[in-house]
Amino acid sequence: MLVLLKNLCFRQSIIPQGAHTSPPASTGVYAHHANHGSVTALPQIKNADDNWVSTTTSIDVEAGGIPSNPLTANPKASIMDSIRNAFSAVKNFHPTPRMISDAIIGLADGMTVPFALTAGLSTLGSTHIVVLGGVAELVAGMISMGVGGALGAKAESDGFQAKLADTTKLVLNHPAEAIALVHGVLRPFGFDPQQRNIVVEQLSRSSERMVDWLMRFHYQEKRPDPSRPLTCGITIGLGYAIGGLIPLIPYFCVRNDQILLALYISIGVMLVTLFLFGFFKTVLLAEKEQDKSTWNACVGGFWMLIVGGAAAAVAVGVVHGINTA
């Protein structure tokens, strides 16, 4: 039992005995390094030529026979490597266009709806009411937007699966119609009948290949990421929370009798934020280089400013009218 435990701890190999299986005597199971005062365990394996080869794992005798494993010999180095790998992963992270679109949707709603609500509630003259109403709307809106985004992404995935099932049935039960679809995709690109028949012949060798080709080039459907619903919901929800928190910050920083000051600060901050948001949204989502010009970005910023300002003005007017009625 002790021998077994020692072999498990030091990962020594048990070499079969016998003249036809034993490794060369010169290597042995262990080799002593006189110059370094250590013993090297040599697990024996055979290569493709049926020759014995050894892999070394140094064991320091003076250190009590503990293998020189960097993870056990220097745990701080292991922690630093993990931290370094985490920072490298964050540095190499590149958000997809869909993630950027989801974040913009959340930020756009988060900066307009809570801003309009807090501006309207400011006419009641109490920062306490504004903060409570704003936080309640922020939490409810974040959950609602996140769940809505997740359900929308789930519906998109379900739609792809339904289309995939229909295409598979078409290929298996009606191959002539599937072949006609292939010809219909290739014909506008100038493929003559002989070239199209070559493509059809290659695709017909595998039903899975035919289904994949039709999904990609005829229906132009891309298989959605399985984590898309979760990612979409979290991105939209966080975007809404971040955008909605901006107009609420001034109300946390003033006294109850300074609500007008908080309102003016909130309006100024949101005007700048809405313009910058519209500016960078235009730059990020523009498909053509000419649409990314400074002029077009400024136009996008002003449009976002007009939409958010109009929503806030309507909310202020409605609440003020109801309060004075």
CSV table of N, CA and C in Angstrom, one decimal, residues 121-206:
chain,number,residue,atom,x,y,z
A,121,LEU,N,-41.7,64.0,-12.5
A,121,LEU,CA,-41.9,63.9,-11.1
A,121,LEU,C,-41.3,65.1,-10.4
A,122,SER,N,-40.3,65.8,-11.0
A,122,SER,CA,-39.7,66.9,-10.3
A,122,SER,C,-40.7,68.0,-10.1
A,123,THR,N,-41.8,68.1,-10.9
A,123,THR,CA,-42.8,69.1,-10.6
A,123,THR,C,-43.6,68.9,-9.3
A,124,LEU,N,-43.4,67.8,-8.7
A,124,LEU,CA,-44.1,67.5,-7.4
A,124,LEU,C,-43.4,68.2,-6.3
A,125,GLY,N,-42.1,68.6,-6.5
A,125,GLY,CA,-41.3,69.3,-5.5
A,125,GLY,C,-40.7,68.5,-4.4
A,126,SER,N,-40.4,67.2,-4.7
A,126,SER,CA,-39.8,66.4,-3.6
A,126,SER,C,-38.8,65.5,-4.3
A,127,THR,N,-37.5,65.6,-3.9
A,127,THR,CA,-36.5,64.7,-4.4
A,127,THR,C,-36.7,63.3,-3.9
A,128,HIS,N,-37.3,63.1,-2.8
A,128,HIS,CA,-37.6,61.8,-2.2
A,128,HIS,C,-38.5,61.0,-3.2
A,129,ILE,N,-39.5,61.7,-3.7
A,129,ILE,CA,-40.5,61.1,-4.6
A,129,ILE,C,-39.8,60.8,-5.9
A,130,VAL,N,-39.0,61.7,-6.4
A,130,VAL,CA,-38.3,61.5,-7.6
A,130,VAL,C,-37.3,60.3,-7.6
A,131,VAL,N,-36.6,60.2,-6.5
A,131,VAL,CA,-35.6,59.1,-6.3
A,131,VAL,C,-36.4,57.7,-6.2
A,132,LEU,N,-37.4,57.7,-5.4
A,132,LEU,CA,-38.2,56.4,-5.2
A,132,LEU,C,-38.8,56.0,-6.6
A,133,GLY,N,-39.5,57.0,-7.2
A,133,GLY,CA,-40.1,56.7,-8.5
A,133,GLY,C,-39.1,56.3,-9.6
A,134,GLY,N,-38.0,57.0,-9.6
A,134,GLY,CA,-37.0,56.7,-10.6
A,134,GLY,C,-36.3,55.4,-10.4
A,135,VAL,N,-36.0,55.0,-9.1
A,135,VAL,CA,-35.4,53.7,-8.9
A,135,VAL,C,-36.3,52.6,-9.2
A,136,ALA,N,-37.6,52.8,-8.8
A,136,ALA,CA,-38.6,51.7,-9.1
A,136,ALA,C,-38.8,51.5,-10.6
A,137,GLU,N,-38.8,52.6,-11.3
A,137,GLU,CA,-38.9,52.5,-12.8
A,137,GLU,C,-37.7,51.9,-13.4
A,138,LEU,N,-36.5,52.2,-12.8
A,138,LEU,CA,-35.3,51.7,-13.3
A,138,LEU,C,-35.2,50.2,-13.2
A,139,VAL,N,-35.5,49.7,-12.0
A,139,VAL,CA,-35.4,48.3,-11.8
A,139,VAL,C,-36.5,47.5,-12.6
A,140,ALA,N,-37.7,48.1,-12.7
A,140,ALA,CA,-38.7,47.4,-13.5
A,140,ALA,C,-38.4,47.4,-14.9
A,141,GLY,N,-37.9,48.6,-15.4
A,141,GLY,CA,-37.5,48.7,-16.8
A,141,GLY,C,-36.3,47.8,-17.2
A,142,MET,N,-35.4,47.7,-16.3
A,142,MET,CA,-34.2,46.8,-16.5
A,142,MET,C,-34.6,45.4,-16.7
A,143,ILE,N,-35.5,44.9,-15.8
A,143,ILE,CA,-35.9,43.5,-15.8
A,143,ILE,C,-36.8,43.3,-17.1
A,144,SER,N,-37.7,44.3,-17.3
A,144,SER,CA,-38.6,44.1,-18.5
A,144,SER,C,-37.8,44.1,-19.8
A,145,MET,N,-36.9,45.0,-20.0
A,145,MET,CA,-36.1,45.1,-21.2
A,145,MET,C,-35.2,43.9,-21.3
A,146,GLY,N,-34.6,43.4,-20.2
A,146,GLY,CA,-33.7,42.2,-20.3
A,146,GLY,C,-34.5,41.0,-20.7
A,147,VAL,N,-35.7,40.8,-20.0
A,147,VAL,CA,-36.5,39.6,-20.3
A,147,VAL,C,-37.0,39.7,-21.7
A,148,GLY,N,-37.4,40.9,-22.2
A,148,GLY,CA,-37.9,41.0,-23.5
A,148,GLY,C,-36.8,40.7,-24.6
A,149,GLY,N,-35.6,41.2,-24.3
A,149,GLY,CA,-34.5,40.9,-25.2
A,149,GLY,C,-34.2,39.4,-25.3
A,150,ALA,N,-34.2,38.7,-24.1
A,150,ALA,CA,-33.9,37.3,-24.0
A,150,ALA,C,-35.0,36.5,-24.8
A,151,LEU,N,-36.2,36.9,-24.6
A,151,LEU,CA,-37.3,36.2,-25.3
A,151,LEU,C,-37.3,36.4,-26.8
A,152,GLY,N,-36.9,37.6,-27.2
A,152,GLY,CA,-36.7,37.8,-28.6
A,152,GLY,C,-35.6,37.0,-29.2
A,153,ALA,N,-34.5,36.9,-28.5
A,153,ALA,CA,-33.4,36.1,-29.0
A,153,ALA,C,-33.8,34.6,-29.0
A,154,LYS,N,-34.6,34.2,-28.0
A,154,LYS,CA,-35.0,32.8,-28.0
A,154,LYS,C,-36.0,32.5,-29.1
A,155,ALA,N,-36.8,33.4,-29.5
A,155,ALA,CA,-37.7,33.3,-30.6
A,155,ALA,C,-37.0,33.2,-31.9
A,156,GLU,N,-35.9,34.0,-32.0
A,156,GLU,CA,-35.0,33.9,-33.2
A,156,GLU,C,-34.4,32.5,-33.3
A,157,SER,N,-33.9,32.0,-32.2
A,157,SER,CA,-33.3,30.6,-32.2
A,157,SER,C,-34.4,29.6,-32.6
A,158,ASP,N,-35.6,29.7,-32.0
A,158,ASP,CA,-36.6,28.7,-32.3
A,158,ASP,C,-37.0,28.8,-33.8
A,159,GLY,N,-37.0,30.0,-34.4
A,159,GLY,CA,-37.3,30.2,-35.8
A,159,GLY,C,-36.3,29.5,-36.7
A,160,PHE,N,-35.0,29.6,-36.3
A,160,PHE,CA,-34.0,28.9,-37.1
A,160,PHE,C,-34.2,27.4,-37.0
A,161,GLN,N,-34.4,26.9,-35.8
A,161,GLN,CA,-34.6,25.4,-35.7
A,161,GLN,C,-35.8,24.9,-36.5
A,162,ALA,N,-36.9,25.7,-36.5
A,162,ALA,CA,-38.1,25.3,-37.3
A,162,ALA,C,-37.7,25.3,-38.8
A,163,LYS,N,-37.0,26.3,-39.3
A,163,LYS,CA,-36.6,26.4,-40.7
A,163,LYS,C,-35.6,25.3,-41.0
A,164,LEU,N,-34.8,24.9,-40.1
A,164,LEU,CA,-33.8,23.8,-40.3
A,164,LEU,C,-34.6,22.5,-40.4
A,165,ALA,N,-35.6,22.3,-39.6
A,165,ALA,CA,-36.4,21.1,-39.7
A,165,ALA,C,-37.1,21.0,-41.0
A,166,ASP,N,-37.7,22.1,-41.4
A,166,ASP,CA,-38.4,22.1,-42.7
A,166,ASP,C,-37.5,21.8,-43.9
A,167,THR,N,-36.3,22.4,-43.8
A,167,THR,CA,-35.3,22.2,-44.9
A,167,THR,C,-34.8,20.7,-44.9
A,168,THR,N,-34.6,20.2,-43.8
A,168,THR,CA,-34.2,18.8,-43.7
A,168,THR,C,-35.3,17.8,-44.3
A,169,LYS,N,-36.5,18.1,-44.0
A,169,LYS,CA,-37.6,17.3,-44.6
A,169,LYS,C,-37.7,17.5,-46.1
A,170,LEU,N,-37.4,18.7,-46.6
A,170,LEU,CA,-37.5,18.9,-48.0
A,170,LEU,C,-36.4,18.2,-48.7
A,171,VAL,N,-35.2,18.2,-48.1
A,171,VAL,CA,-34.0,17.5,-48.8
A,171,VAL,C,-34.3,16.0,-48.8
A,172,LEU,N,-34.8,15.4,-47.7
A,172,LEU,CA,-35.0,14.0,-47.6
A,172,LEU,C,-36.2,13.5,-48.4
A,173,ASN,N,-37.3,14.2,-48.4
A,173,ASN,CA,-38.5,13.8,-49.0
A,173,ASN,C,-38.7,14.3,-50.4
A,174,HIS,N,-38.2,15.5,-50.7
A,174,HIS,CA,-38.4,16.1,-52.0
A,174,HIS,C,-37.0,16.6,-52.6
A,175,PRO,N,-36.2,15.7,-52.9
A,175,PRO,CA,-34.8,16.1,-53.4
A,175,PRO,C,-34.9,16.9,-54.6
A,176,ALA,N,-35.9,16.7,-55.5
A,176,ALA,CA,-35.9,17.4,-56.8
A,176,ALA,C,-36.2,18.9,-56.5
A,177,GLU,N,-37.0,19.2,-55.5
A,177,GLU,CA,-37.2,20.6,-55.1
A,177,GLU,C,-36.0,21.2,-54.5
A,178,ALA,N,-35.3,20.5,-53.7
A,178,ALA,CA,-34.0,21.0,-53.2
A,178,ALA,C,-33.0,21.3,-54.3
A,179,ILE,N,-32.9,20.4,-55.3
A,179,ILE,CA,-32.0,20.7,-56.4
A,179,ILE,C,-32.4,21.9,-57.1
A,180,ALA,N,-33.7,22.1,-57.3
A,180,ALA,CA,-34.2,23.3,-58.0
A,180,ALA,C,-33.8,24.6,-57.3
A,181,LEU,N,-33.9,24.5,-55.9
A,181,LEU,CA,-33.5,25.7,-55.2
A,181,LEU,C,-32.0,26.0,-55.3
A,182,VAL,N,-31.2,25.0,-55.4
A,182,VAL,CA,-29.7,25.2,-55.7
A,182,VAL,C,-29.5,25.8,-57.0
A,183,HIS,N,-30.2,25.3,-58.0
A,183,HIS,CA,-30.1,26.0,-59.4
A,183,HIS,C,-30.6,27.4,-59.3
A,184,GLY,N,-31.6,27.7,-58.6
A,184,GLY,CA,-32.1,29.0,-58.5
A,184,GLY,C,-31.2,30.0,-57.8
A,185,VAL,N,-30.4,29.5,-56.9
A,185,VAL,CA,-29.4,30.4,-56.2
A,185,VAL,C,-28.2,30.6,-57.1
A,186,LEU,N,-27.8,29.6,-57.9
A,186,LEU,CA,-26.5,29.8,-58.7
A,186,LEU,C,-26.8,30.5,-60.0
A,187,ARG,N,-28.0,30.4,-60.6
A,187,ARG,CA,-28.3,30.9,-61.9
A,187,ARG,C,-28.0,32.4,-62.0
A,188,PRO,N,-28.4,33.2,-61.0
A,188,PRO,CA,-28.2,34.7,-61.2
A,188,PRO,C,-26.7,35.1,-61.2
A,189,PHE,N,-25.9,34.2,-60.7
A,189,PHE,CA,-24.4,34.5,-60.6
A,189,PHE,C,-23.7,34.0,-61.9
A,190,GLY,N,-24.4,33.6,-62.9
A,190,GLY,CA,-23.8,33.3,-64.2
A,190,GLY,C,-23.2,31.9,-64.3
A,191,PHE,N,-23.6,30.9,-63.4
A,191,PHE,CA,-23.2,29.5,-63.6
A,191,PHE,C,-24.0,28.9,-64.7
A,192,ASP,N,-23.3,28.2,-65.6
A,192,ASP,CA,-24.0,27.5,-66.7
A,192,ASP,C,-24.5,26.2,-66.1
A,193,PRO,N,-25.4,25.5,-66.9
A,193,PRO,CA,-26.0,24.3,-66.4
A,193,PRO,C,-25.0,23.2,-66.0
A,194,GLN,N,-23.9,23.1,-66.8
A,194,GLN,CA,-22.9,22.1,-66.4
A,194,GLN,C,-22.2,22.4,-65.1
A,195,GLN,N,-21.9,23.7,-64.8
A,195,GLN,CA,-21.3,24.1,-63.6
A,195,GLN,C,-22.3,23.9,-62.4
A,196,ARG,N,-23.6,24.2,-62.7
A,196,ARG,CA,-24.6,24.0,-61.6
A,196,ARG,C,-24.7,22.5,-61.3
A,197,ASN,N,-24.7,21.7,-62.3
A,197,ASN,CA,-24.8,20.2,-62.1
A,197,ASN,C,-23.7,19.7,-61.3
A,198,ILE,N,-22.4,20.3,-61.4
A,198,ILE,CA,-21.3,19.8,-60.7
A,198,ILE,C,-21.5,20.1,-59.2
A,199,VAL,N,-22.0,21.4,-58.9
A,199,VAL,CA,-22.3,21.7,-57.5
A,199,VAL,C,-23.4,20.9,-56.9
A,200,VAL,N,-24.4,20.6,-57.7
A,200,VAL,CA,-25.5,19.8,-57.2
A,200,VAL,C,-25.0,18.3,-56.9
A,201,GLU,N,-24.1,17.8,-57.8
A,201,GLU,CA,-23.6,16.5,-57.6
A,201,GLU,C,-22.8,16.4,-56.3
A,202,GLN,N,-22.0,17.4,-56.0
A,202,GLN,CA,-21.2,17.4,-54.8
A,202,GLN,C,-22.1,17.6,-53.5
A,203,LEU,N,-23.2,18.4,-53.6
A,203,LEU,CA,-24.1,18.6,-52.5
A,203,LEU,C,-24.9,17.3,-52.3
A,204,SER,N,-25.3,16.6,-53.3
A,204,SER,CA,-26.2,15.5,-53.2
A,204,SER,C,-25.5,14.3,-52.5
A,205,ARG,N,-24.2,14.3,-52.4
A,205,ARG,CA,-23.5,13.2,-51.7
A,205,ARG,C,-23.8,13.1,-50.2
A,206,SER,N,-24.3,14.2,-49.7
A,206,SER,CA,-24.6,14.3,-48.2
A,206,SER,C,-25.8,15.1,-48.0
